[in-house]
């Protein structure tokens, strides 16, 4: 009976089902690692971001880089979201301005496009846009409790792949 069901499914339909079941990525994990390392270098050399990020990151740059790679891979490959410290995220949000977020986004795009051609970079750009869209409204929330609820809500949306 299962042979008949398989035989009646067209090869094109079967391929389309497979294609939509998982994301199509045109790069390897180590390529993403290289982009994040490039971003880290650009941030540390940036006169606007370096002082703020030094307050946020301290001397934990390699930890931040690894976490950033894991975060992007979670979104791109529909993996579970890595553990994120809500306290650290709240602290970062309290220190960052909208201009800082836009600058981080710009530096990320520069790092992506330095590594990939346009058509290969689109998945990473989409995730970066999603992150920026999630973080920027949090920057405008002055009340810590409301900001934390919005942050947790965003993390849940990320986990459910609806961010």
mmCIF file of C-alpha atoms in Angstrom:
data_model
loop_
_atom_site.group_PDB
_atom_site.id
_atom_site.type_symbol
_atom_site.label_atom_id
_atom_site.label_comp_id
_atom_site.label_asym_id
_atom_site.label_seq_id
_atom_site.Cartn_x
_atom_site.Cartn_y
_atom_site.Cartn_z
ATOM 1 C CA UNK A 1 0.000 0.000 0.000
ATOM 2 C CA UNK A 2 2.822 2.432 0.783
ATOM 3 C CA UNK A 3 4.415 1.657 -2.589
ATOM 4 C CA UNK A 4 1.255 2.787 -4.310
ATOM 5 C CA UNK A 5 1.196 5.978 -2.317
ATOM 6 C CA UNK A 6 4.824 6.681 -3.205
ATOM 7 C CA UNK A 7 4.297 5.800 -6.827
ATOM 8 C CA UNK A 8 1.355 8.176 -7.089
ATOM 9 C CA UNK A 9 3.359 11.105 -5.748
ATOM 10 C CA UNK A 10 5.073 12.953 -8.552
ATOM 11 C CA UNK A 11 8.855 13.401 -8.252
ATOM 12 C CA UNK A 12 8.437 17.158 -8.580
ATOM 13 C CA UNK A 13 5.927 17.268 -5.707
ATOM 14 C CA UNK A 14 8.204 15.082 -3.586
ATOM 15 C CA UNK A 15 11.192 17.393 -4.214
ATOM 16 C CA UNK A 16 9.082 20.461 -3.417
ATOM 17 C CA UNK A 17 8.019 18.896 -0.113
ATOM 18 C CA UNK A 18 11.655 18.254 0.796
ATOM 19 C CA UNK A 19 12.713 21.749 -0.282
ATOM 20 C CA UNK A 20 10.104 23.440 1.897
ATOM 21 C CA UNK A 21 10.702 21.185 4.908
ATOM 22 C CA UNK A 22 14.142 22.581 5.652
ATOM 23 C CA UNK A 23 15.976 25.795 4.826
ATOM 24 C CA UNK A 24 18.327 25.958 1.889
ATOM 25 C CA UNK A 25 21.642 27.462 2.856
ATOM 26 C CA UNK A 26 24.462 28.271 0.492
ATOM 27 C CA UNK A 27 27.264 28.337 3.026
ATOM 28 C CA UNK A 28 28.901 26.203 5.675
ATOM 29 C CA UNK A 29 28.885 26.805 9.430
ATOM 30 C CA UNK A 30 32.544 27.870 9.301
ATOM 31 C CA UNK A 31 31.617 30.557 6.750
ATOM 32 C CA UNK A 32 29.213 32.034 9.294
ATOM 33 C CA UNK A 33 31.947 31.847 11.924
ATOM 34 C CA UNK A 34 34.236 33.822 9.613
ATOM 35 C CA UNK A 35 31.536 36.476 9.123
ATOM 36 C CA UNK A 36 31.023 36.815 12.878
ATOM 37 C CA UNK A 37 34.774 37.082 13.455
ATOM 38 C CA UNK A 38 34.916 39.792 10.787
ATOM 39 C CA UNK A 39 32.011 41.595 12.455
ATOM 40 C CA UNK A 40 33.760 41.360 15.816
ATOM 41 C CA UNK A 41 36.897 42.898 14.332
ATOM 42 C CA UNK A 42 34.916 45.712 12.719
ATOM 43 C CA UNK A 43 33.045 46.454 15.956
ATOM 44 C CA UNK A 44 36.263 46.621 17.994
ATOM 45 C CA UNK A 45 37.744 49.062 15.460
ATOM 46 C CA UNK A 46 34.617 51.235 15.240
ATOM 47 C CA UNK A 47 34.910 54.519 17.145
ATOM 48 C CA UNK A 48 31.157 54.650 17.844
ATOM 49 C CA UNK A 49 30.611 51.047 18.936
ATOM 50 C CA UNK A 50 33.881 50.001 20.549
ATOM 51 C CA UNK A 51 33.335 51.886 23.855
ATOM 52 C CA UNK A 52 29.724 50.699 24.250
ATOM 53 C CA UNK A 53 30.510 47.122 23.302
ATOM 54 C CA UNK A 54 33.471 47.087 25.691
ATOM 55 C CA UNK A 55 31.010 47.903 28.492
ATOM 56 C CA UNK A 56 28.670 45.140 27.332
ATOM 57 C CA UNK A 57 31.184 42.438 26.408
ATOM 58 C CA UNK A 58 34.202 43.195 28.570
ATOM 59 C CA UNK A 59 36.860 40.638 27.686
ATOM 60 C CA UNK A 60 34.382 37.949 26.583
ATOM 61 C CA UNK A 61 34.630 38.540 22.846
ATOM 62 C CA UNK A 62 35.146 34.880 21.950
ATOM 63 C CA UNK A 63 32.090 33.953 24.035
ATOM 64 C CA UNK A 64 30.051 36.617 22.243
ATOM 65 C CA UNK A 65 31.264 35.414 18.834
ATOM 66 C CA UNK A 66 30.361 31.805 19.603
ATOM 67 C CA UNK A 67 26.956 32.842 20.936
ATOM 68 C CA UNK A 68 26.292 34.952 17.851
ATOM 69 C CA UNK A 69 27.114 32.038 15.550
ATOM 70 C CA UNK A 70 24.858 29.728 17.582
ATOM 71 C CA UNK A 71 22.046 32.287 17.513
ATOM 72 C CA UNK A 72 22.200 32.696 13.743
ATOM 73 C CA UNK A 73 22.466 28.947 13.153
ATOM 74 C CA UNK A 74 19.452 28.389 15.391
ATOM 75 C CA UNK A 75 17.398 30.694 13.208
ATOM 76 C CA UNK A 76 18.844 29.604 9.872
ATOM 77 C CA UNK A 77 18.746 25.858 10.478
ATOM 78 C CA UNK A 78 15.639 25.846 12.639
ATOM 79 C CA UNK A 79 17.583 24.586 15.643
ATOM 80 C CA UNK A 80 16.678 25.286 19.223
ATOM 81 C CA UNK A 81 17.629 28.695 20.493
ATOM 82 C CA UNK A 82 20.793 28.682 22.601
ATOM 83 C CA UNK A 83 20.498 29.745 26.219
ATOM 84 C CA UNK A 84 20.449 33.514 26.427
ATOM 85 C CA UNK A 85 20.872 35.441 29.647
ATOM 86 C CA UNK A 86 17.918 37.785 30.001
ATOM 87 C CA UNK A 87 19.927 39.859 32.479
ATOM 88 C CA UNK A 88 22.803 40.293 30.017
ATOM 89 C CA UNK A 89 20.395 41.137 27.202
ATOM 90 C CA UNK A 90 18.641 43.705 29.398
ATOM 91 C CA UNK A 91 22.004 45.234 30.294
ATOM 92 C CA UNK A 92 23.002 45.401 26.630
ATOM 93 C CA UNK A 93 19.693 46.968 25.656
ATOM 94 C CA UNK A 94 20.060 49.559 28.417
ATOM 95 C CA UNK A 95 23.466 50.585 27.037
ATOM 96 C CA UNK A 96 22.724 50.521 23.308
ATOM 97 C CA UNK A 97 21.100 53.345 21.382
ATOM 98 C CA UNK A 98 19.090 53.098 18.174
ATOM 99 C CA UNK A 99 22.119 54.489 16.333
ATOM 100 C CA UNK A 100 24.314 51.789 17.885
ATOM 101 C CA UNK A 101 21.909 49.082 16.713
ATOM 102 C CA UNK A 102 21.797 50.507 13.199
ATOM 103 C CA UNK A 103 25.601 50.721 13.187
ATOM 104 C CA UNK A 104 25.896 47.092 14.346
ATOM 105 C CA UNK A 105 23.476 46.100 11.592
ATOM 106 C CA UNK A 106 25.492 48.021 8.996
ATOM 107 C CA UNK A 107 28.766 46.464 10.143
ATOM 108 C CA UNK A 108 27.188 43.017 10.022
ATOM 109 C CA UNK A 109 25.998 43.614 6.459
ATOM 110 C CA UNK A 110 29.472 44.804 5.484
ATOM 111 C CA UNK A 111 30.993 41.658 7.001
ATOM 112 C CA UNK A 112 28.456 39.439 5.210
ATOM 113 C CA UNK A 113 28.981 41.098 1.840
ATOM 114 C CA UNK A 114 32.747 40.975 2.266
ATOM 115 C CA UNK A 115 32.413 37.185 2.526
ATOM 116 C CA UNK A 116 29.482 36.290 0.253
ATOM 117 C CA UNK A 117 27.979 37.348 -3.050
ATOM 118 C CA UNK A 118 24.548 38.951 -2.826
ATOM 119 C CA UNK A 119 22.492 35.825 -3.578
ATOM 120 C CA UNK A 120 24.293 33.783 -0.907
ATOM 121 C CA UNK A 121 24.039 36.521 1.712
ATOM 122 C CA UNK A 122 20.257 36.865 1.646
ATOM 123 C CA UNK A 123 19.533 34.386 4.469
ATOM 124 C CA UNK A 124 21.970 36.105 6.822
ATOM 125 C CA UNK A 125 20.639 39.544 5.928
ATOM 126 C CA UNK A 126 17.098 38.379 6.655
ATOM 127 C CA UNK A 127 18.070 37.125 10.121
ATOM 128 C CA UNK A 128 19.977 40.344 10.849
ATOM 129 C CA UNK A 129 16.891 42.338 9.851
ATOM 130 C CA UNK A 130 14.736 40.165 12.150
ATOM 131 C CA UNK A 131 17.098 40.733 15.084
ATOM 132 C CA UNK A 132 17.170 44.481 14.471
ATOM 133 C CA UNK A 133 13.374 44.543 14.239
ATOM 134 C CA UNK A 134 13.165 42.686 17.558
ATOM 135 C CA UNK A 135 15.738 44.772 19.454
ATOM 136 C CA UNK A 136 14.928 48.328 18.330
ATOM 137 C CA UNK A 137 11.473 48.529 19.952
ATOM 138 C CA UNK A 138 13.035 47.259 23.193
ATOM 139 C CA UNK A 139 15.401 50.241 23.174
ATOM 140 C CA UNK A 140 12.445 52.599 23.305
ATOM 141 C CA UNK A 141 10.879 50.893 26.327
ATOM 142 C CA UNK A 142 11.937 52.813 29.428
ATOM 143 C CA UNK A 143 10.237 50.631 32.048
ATOM 144 C CA UNK A 144 12.396 47.616 32.894
ATOM 145 C CA UNK A 145 9.455 45.283 33.591
ATOM 146 C CA UNK A 146 7.750 46.004 30.271
ATOM 147 C CA UNK A 147 11.057 45.750 28.402
ATOM 148 C CA UNK A 148 11.786 42.408 30.048
ATOM 149 C CA UNK A 149 8.320 41.062 29.121
ATOM 150 C CA UNK A 150 8.832 42.189 25.524
ATOM 151 C CA UNK A 151 12.289 40.624 25.525
ATOM 152 C CA UNK A 152 10.947 37.299 26.814
ATOM 153 C CA UNK A 153 8.095 37.451 24.305
ATOM 154 C CA UNK A 154 10.600 38.022 21.498
ATOM 155 C CA UNK A 155 12.720 35.107 22.696
ATOM 156 C CA UNK A 156 9.647 32.851 22.661
ATOM 157 C CA UNK A 157 8.748 34.042 19.169
ATOM 158 C CA UNK A 158 12.323 33.292 18.096
ATOM 159 C CA UNK A 159 12.112 29.804 19.640
ATOM 160 C CA UNK A 160 8.855 29.135 17.802
ATOM 161 C CA UNK A 161 10.368 30.494 14.582
ATOM 162 C CA UNK A 162 7.770 33.275 14.304
ATOM 163 C CA UNK A 163 10.130 36.214 14.848
#
